[in-house]
Amino acid sequence: MKRLALVVLSCIVLMACEHPQDQKESEASKSSAKDMHQPQKYVKIKHPEWSKNAVIYQLNTRQFTEEGTFNAAQQELPRLQKLGVDIIWLMPIHSIGIKNRKGTLGSPYSVKDYYSVNEEFGDLNDLKEFVSAAHDLDMYVILDWVANHTAWDNNLVTEHPDWYERDHKGDFRPTPWWDWSDIIDLDYSKTELRDYMAEALRYWVEEADVDGYRCDVAGFVPLDFWNRVRMELDEIKPVFMLAEWESRDLHASAFDMTYAWSWNEAVHKICTGQSDVNALFIYYSWNESAYPEGSMRMTFTSNHDKNAWEGTMFEQFGDGLEAAIALSVVGEGLPLIYNGQEAGNNKRLEFFEKDPIQWQAHPIGELYKDLFSLMKTNTALWHAQWGARMIKVPNNFEKQVFSFVRQNETDKVFAVFNFSDTAKTIEFRESLHFGTYQSFRDNEVVVFNENSTLYLKPWEFRIYTKD
């Protein structure tokens, strides 16, 4: 008993004699352990302010005009500005490889020289003038960058053959499994290659004053390379980076926007009878829950891949095309328009040959223009942290009718889409949409309350705005 009392007494004495510094370190350790689980902001990059309500336009220089040049394309910039375009994505501008070329003119994604300008389009001064003219109209230009692979006759093949991947036979190899026989893959385990590619990316921002890049098959290139390059480019000027990929991790430190391929596929399946509206529930659930707050996704109904190999927008979406276009703009996402869509282009543009777009006035162009105007003036429809989340409004046709609200302190939008081939009289299950609105395009005043229903024809959509 005496021994136990002595042990207890000794412990008390030791505790009393504990050094104040030890106590501070112990408390700091506990505090540090607690801080380890504090939530951190995932998106570290800062989106350019001008991207908050932007529209992106993919310009295929070869097919955009009869001449197929930067100078001819420059003459069309005022028209694109009136359409509502902010960011022009120029497909690859570099000289194209000849060895193993596909078709007569080859693929612009088979790059022969990263510091060159394709003579087919003009020269460096022509590109500079195009960029300068776009800037004068408060528009921005990003270049398509092919970092994963080069042409077989790129200068790097002879100068630095060790910068390329090899197959099981020790030969240069195209990207495995795909029919990309006109290119060979680079090896990003080589520090010197990374230095070269980063320098080339900096060159076009400094020399031609471009505003960023659309990065081809970005997921095939190591993420740590992109993270570092983004830092270097932002030191020159605020840039906008688009990844041709669909991954949340790219948003943290490298890219402002990734592709929404799964959105495109979901809407395509709905419009062709292969799925119902549940496909959109899946996409938007992932978009909201898995992708970080503050990220941007590119929503689109066509691009060069879809048009060339899967068909025109009319073939892909049928009677649901206008509804799909409207959702790409008023739903969450930064909308893309591929050149020619505004003219109702109804042919697959050749990819390896000259095949200019046939320009004409078309209702699809007017629809895009009106939707872009709405998006730019309604803050609830803006992108990333500037816009508002979509909130589902349940209805009595959940498999065919898609309805939601986007609202903030300033604006509110209520949108309803009948993604089916039968007319619907729609009842809504909640009160979130209650209020007085103006109808998109016709400006009709509409009131929604507990007794309201809405009749929509097959594939019809309605968008209502409230200040």
Short mmCIF file of C-alpha atoms in Angstrom, two decimals, residues 177-406:
data_model
loop_
_atom_site.label_atom_id
_atom_site.label_comp_id
_atom_site.label_asym_id
_atom_site.label_seq_id
_atom_site.Cartn_x
_atom_site.Cartn_y
_atom_site.Cartn_z
CA TRP A 177 -4.52 -0.30 -79.42
CA TRP A 178 -5.74 2.68 -81.48
CA ASP A 179 -5.51 3.04 -85.27
CA TRP A 180 -3.12 5.97 -84.98
CA SER A 181 -0.53 4.68 -87.42
CA ASP A 182 0.58 8.19 -88.46
CA ILE A 183 2.07 9.07 -85.05
CA ILE A 184 4.51 7.69 -82.45
CA ASP A 185 4.41 8.15 -78.67
CA LEU A 186 6.76 10.26 -76.57
CA ASP A 187 8.30 9.03 -73.31
CA TYR A 188 7.66 11.37 -70.37
CA SER A 189 10.09 9.57 -68.10
CA LYS A 190 12.72 11.71 -69.84
CA THR A 191 13.39 14.98 -68.01
CA GLU A 192 14.86 16.58 -71.13
CA LEU A 193 11.63 15.92 -73.07
CA ARG A 194 9.60 17.58 -70.32
CA ASP A 195 11.89 20.62 -70.41
CA TYR A 196 11.57 20.85 -74.19
CA MET A 197 7.78 20.54 -74.19
CA ALA A 198 7.37 23.10 -71.40
CA GLU A 199 9.60 25.55 -73.28
CA ALA A 200 7.56 25.06 -76.46
CA LEU A 201 4.32 25.72 -74.57
CA ARG A 202 5.77 28.90 -73.08
CA TYR A 203 6.97 30.02 -76.53
CA TRP A 204 3.51 30.34 -78.08
CA VAL A 205 2.14 32.29 -75.11
CA GLU A 206 5.09 34.68 -75.18
CA GLU A 207 5.58 34.92 -78.95
CA ALA A 208 2.00 34.77 -80.29
CA ASP A 209 0.18 35.98 -77.16
CA VAL A 210 -2.18 33.00 -77.14
CA ASP A 211 -4.35 32.57 -74.05
CA GLY A 212 -3.90 28.90 -73.24
CA TYR A 213 -4.27 25.44 -74.67
CA ARG A 214 -6.65 22.60 -75.44
CA CYS A 215 -4.50 19.57 -74.63
CA ASP A 216 -5.03 16.50 -76.78
CA VAL A 217 -5.46 13.16 -74.92
CA ALA A 218 -4.29 14.95 -71.78
CA GLY A 219 -4.71 11.86 -69.64
CA PHE A 220 -1.99 10.04 -71.60
CA VAL A 221 0.57 12.59 -70.35
CA PRO A 222 1.66 12.50 -66.66
CA LEU A 223 -0.35 14.83 -64.43
CA ASP A 224 2.72 16.21 -62.65
CA PHE A 225 3.95 17.56 -66.00
CA TRP A 226 0.70 19.46 -66.56
CA ASN A 227 0.68 20.77 -62.98
CA ARG A 228 4.15 22.24 -63.40
CA VAL A 229 3.47 23.69 -66.85
CA ARG A 230 0.31 25.45 -65.64
CA MET A 231 2.34 27.26 -62.99
CA GLU A 232 4.89 28.35 -65.58
CA LEU A 233 2.27 29.62 -68.02
CA ASP A 234 0.36 31.54 -65.36
CA GLU A 235 3.58 33.38 -64.55
CA ILE A 236 3.46 34.80 -68.08
CA LYS A 237 -0.25 35.66 -68.16
CA PRO A 238 -3.55 34.18 -66.89
CA VAL A 239 -4.24 31.21 -69.18
CA PHE A 240 -7.18 28.91 -69.81
CA MET A 241 -6.42 25.19 -70.04
CA LEU A 242 -8.80 22.59 -71.48
CA ALA A 243 -8.02 18.89 -71.12
CA GLU A 244 -9.32 16.37 -73.61
CA TRP A 245 -10.00 13.99 -70.77
CA GLU A 246 -12.58 13.27 -68.10
CA SER A 247 -10.99 13.14 -64.65
CA ARG A 248 -11.43 15.09 -61.43
CA ASP A 249 -7.70 15.11 -60.63
CA LEU A 250 -6.86 17.26 -63.63
CA HIS A 251 -8.83 20.13 -62.10
CA ALA A 252 -6.70 20.62 -58.99
CA SER A 253 -3.59 22.35 -60.32
CA ALA A 254 -3.54 22.05 -64.11
CA PHE A 255 -6.79 22.48 -66.03
CA ASP A 256 -9.72 24.87 -65.87
CA MET A 257 -11.96 22.51 -67.82
CA THR A 258 -12.25 18.85 -68.83
CA TYR A 259 -14.46 17.18 -71.40
CA ALA A 260 -17.98 16.08 -70.46
CA TRP A 261 -17.94 13.05 -72.77
CA SER A 262 -20.33 11.21 -70.48
CA TRP A 263 -22.83 14.09 -70.74
CA ASN A 264 -22.70 13.87 -74.52
CA GLU A 265 -23.14 10.10 -74.45
CA ALA A 266 -26.04 10.29 -71.98
CA VAL A 267 -27.98 12.82 -74.06
CA HIS A 268 -27.21 10.94 -77.27
CA LYS A 269 -28.60 7.71 -75.82
CA ILE A 270 -31.73 9.48 -74.57
CA CYS A 271 -32.38 11.11 -77.94
CA THR A 272 -31.92 7.81 -79.80
CA GLY A 273 -34.11 5.76 -77.49
CA GLN A 274 -31.25 3.79 -75.94
CA SER A 275 -31.78 5.24 -72.47
CA ASP A 276 -34.13 7.44 -70.47
CA VAL A 277 -33.59 10.54 -68.33
CA ASN A 278 -31.95 8.43 -65.64
CA ALA A 279 -28.77 8.67 -67.73
CA LEU A 280 -28.72 12.40 -66.99
CA PHE A 281 -29.35 11.81 -63.29
CA ILE A 282 -26.22 9.64 -63.27
CA TYR A 283 -24.12 12.26 -65.05
CA TYR A 284 -25.19 15.20 -62.89
CA SER A 285 -24.82 13.14 -59.71
CA TRP A 286 -21.21 12.39 -60.60
CA ASN A 287 -20.64 15.96 -61.74
CA GLU A 288 -21.82 17.35 -58.41
CA SER A 289 -20.51 14.68 -56.03
CA ALA A 290 -17.27 13.47 -57.58
CA TYR A 291 -15.94 16.55 -59.33
CA PRO A 292 -14.50 19.33 -57.15
CA GLU A 293 -16.36 22.54 -56.52
CA GLY A 294 -15.09 25.23 -58.85
CA SER A 295 -14.30 22.94 -61.77
CA MET A 296 -15.65 23.37 -65.30
CA ARG A 297 -16.93 20.67 -67.66
CA MET A 298 -17.27 21.19 -71.41
CA THR A 299 -20.75 20.26 -72.65
CA PHE A 300 -21.23 19.77 -76.39
CA THR A 301 -23.33 18.12 -79.07
CA SER A 302 -20.56 17.94 -81.67
CA ASN A 303 -16.81 18.33 -82.18
CA HIS A 304 -14.30 17.20 -84.80
CA ASP A 305 -14.29 13.59 -83.56
CA LYS A 306 -18.04 13.26 -83.23
CA ASN A 307 -18.71 14.89 -86.59
CA ALA A 308 -16.07 13.05 -88.60
CA TRP A 309 -16.59 9.54 -87.24
CA GLU A 310 -20.00 9.38 -85.57
CA GLY A 311 -22.09 11.60 -87.83
CA THR A 312 -23.63 15.03 -87.99
CA MET A 313 -25.44 16.54 -85.02
CA PHE A 314 -28.72 15.72 -86.78
CA GLU A 315 -27.72 12.07 -87.12
CA GLN A 316 -26.60 11.82 -83.51
CA PHE A 317 -29.51 13.58 -81.79
CA GLY A 318 -32.41 13.49 -84.24
CA ASP A 319 -35.54 15.29 -83.07
CA GLY A 320 -33.95 15.92 -79.68
CA LEU A 321 -31.15 18.08 -81.08
CA GLU A 322 -32.52 21.48 -80.06
CA ALA A 323 -33.29 20.26 -76.54
CA ALA A 324 -29.77 18.82 -76.28
CA ILE A 325 -28.25 22.11 -77.44
CA ALA A 326 -30.34 24.08 -74.93
CA LEU A 327 -29.32 21.82 -72.05
CA SER A 328 -25.65 22.15 -73.02
CA VAL A 329 -25.97 25.90 -72.40
CA VAL A 330 -28.39 26.29 -69.47
CA GLY A 331 -27.27 23.22 -67.53
CA GLU A 332 -24.00 23.20 -65.60
CA GLY A 333 -21.06 23.27 -67.99
CA LEU A 334 -19.24 25.57 -70.36
CA PRO A 335 -20.78 25.08 -73.83
CA LEU A 336 -18.80 24.26 -76.96
CA ILE A 337 -19.94 24.97 -80.50
CA TYR A 338 -18.10 23.22 -83.32
CA ASN A 339 -17.62 25.29 -86.46
CA GLY A 340 -20.50 24.79 -88.87
CA GLN A 341 -23.09 23.88 -86.28
CA GLU A 342 -24.47 27.42 -86.43
CA ALA A 343 -24.96 26.92 -90.19
CA GLY A 344 -26.88 23.68 -89.65
CA ASN A 345 -24.00 21.68 -91.17
CA ASN A 346 -25.50 18.38 -92.30
CA LYS A 347 -22.40 16.59 -93.57
CA ARG A 348 -19.44 14.87 -92.01
CA LEU A 349 -16.43 17.09 -92.63
CA GLU A 350 -13.47 15.22 -94.09
CA PHE A 351 -10.59 14.98 -91.66
CA PHE A 352 -7.60 14.34 -93.92
CA GLU A 353 -8.78 16.31 -96.97
CA LYS A 354 -9.98 19.82 -97.80
CA ASP A 355 -13.77 19.97 -97.27
CA PRO A 356 -14.95 23.53 -96.52
CA ILE A 357 -18.11 24.26 -94.57
CA GLN A 358 -21.09 25.47 -96.58
CA TRP A 359 -22.17 28.61 -94.71
CA GLN A 360 -25.80 29.72 -94.50
CA ALA A 361 -28.24 31.28 -92.08
CA HIS A 362 -29.95 28.53 -90.06
CA PRO A 363 -32.40 28.25 -87.11
CA ILE A 364 -29.76 26.30 -85.14
CA GLY A 365 -27.49 29.33 -85.34
CA GLU A 366 -30.25 31.60 -84.06
CA LEU A 367 -30.96 29.18 -81.22
CA TYR A 368 -27.32 29.15 -80.17
CA LYS A 369 -27.14 32.94 -80.35
CA ASP A 370 -30.24 33.41 -78.16
CA LEU A 371 -29.09 30.80 -75.64
CA PHE A 372 -25.62 32.34 -75.37
CA SER A 373 -27.16 35.78 -74.83
CA LEU A 374 -29.31 34.39 -72.04
CA MET A 375 -26.38 32.62 -70.41
CA LYS A 376 -24.16 35.68 -70.45
CA THR A 377 -26.71 37.96 -68.80
CA ASN A 378 -28.08 35.49 -66.24
CA THR A 379 -25.58 34.96 -63.42
CA ALA A 380 -27.22 31.72 -62.30
CA LEU A 381 -26.04 30.18 -65.59
CA TRP A 382 -22.39 31.18 -65.23
CA HIS A 383 -19.56 28.69 -64.74
CA ALA A 384 -17.65 27.29 -61.78
CA GLN A 385 -17.82 29.41 -58.61
CA TRP A 386 -19.60 32.21 -60.47
CA GLY A 387 -22.72 30.17 -61.32
CA ALA A 388 -25.38 28.22 -59.44
CA ARG A 389 -25.91 24.50 -58.92
CA MET A 390 -28.71 22.67 -60.68
CA ILE A 391 -31.40 21.47 -58.26
CA LYS A 392 -33.78 18.77 -59.42
CA VAL A 393 -37.49 19.58 -59.52
CA PRO A 394 -39.34 16.23 -59.36
CA ASN A 395 -42.21 15.69 -61.78
CA ASN A 396 -44.73 13.00 -62.75
CA PHE A 397 -42.70 11.75 -65.75
CA GLU A 398 -39.27 11.20 -64.21
CA LYS A 399 -38.08 8.87 -66.98
CA GLN A 400 -38.96 11.24 -69.82
CA VAL A 401 -39.01 14.78 -68.40
CA PHE A 402 -35.95 16.53 -66.98
CA SER A 403 -36.63 19.60 -64.83
CA PHE A 404 -34.43 21.72 -62.60
CA VAL A 405 -33.82 25.14 -61.07
CA ARG A 406 -30.61 27.16 -60.93
#
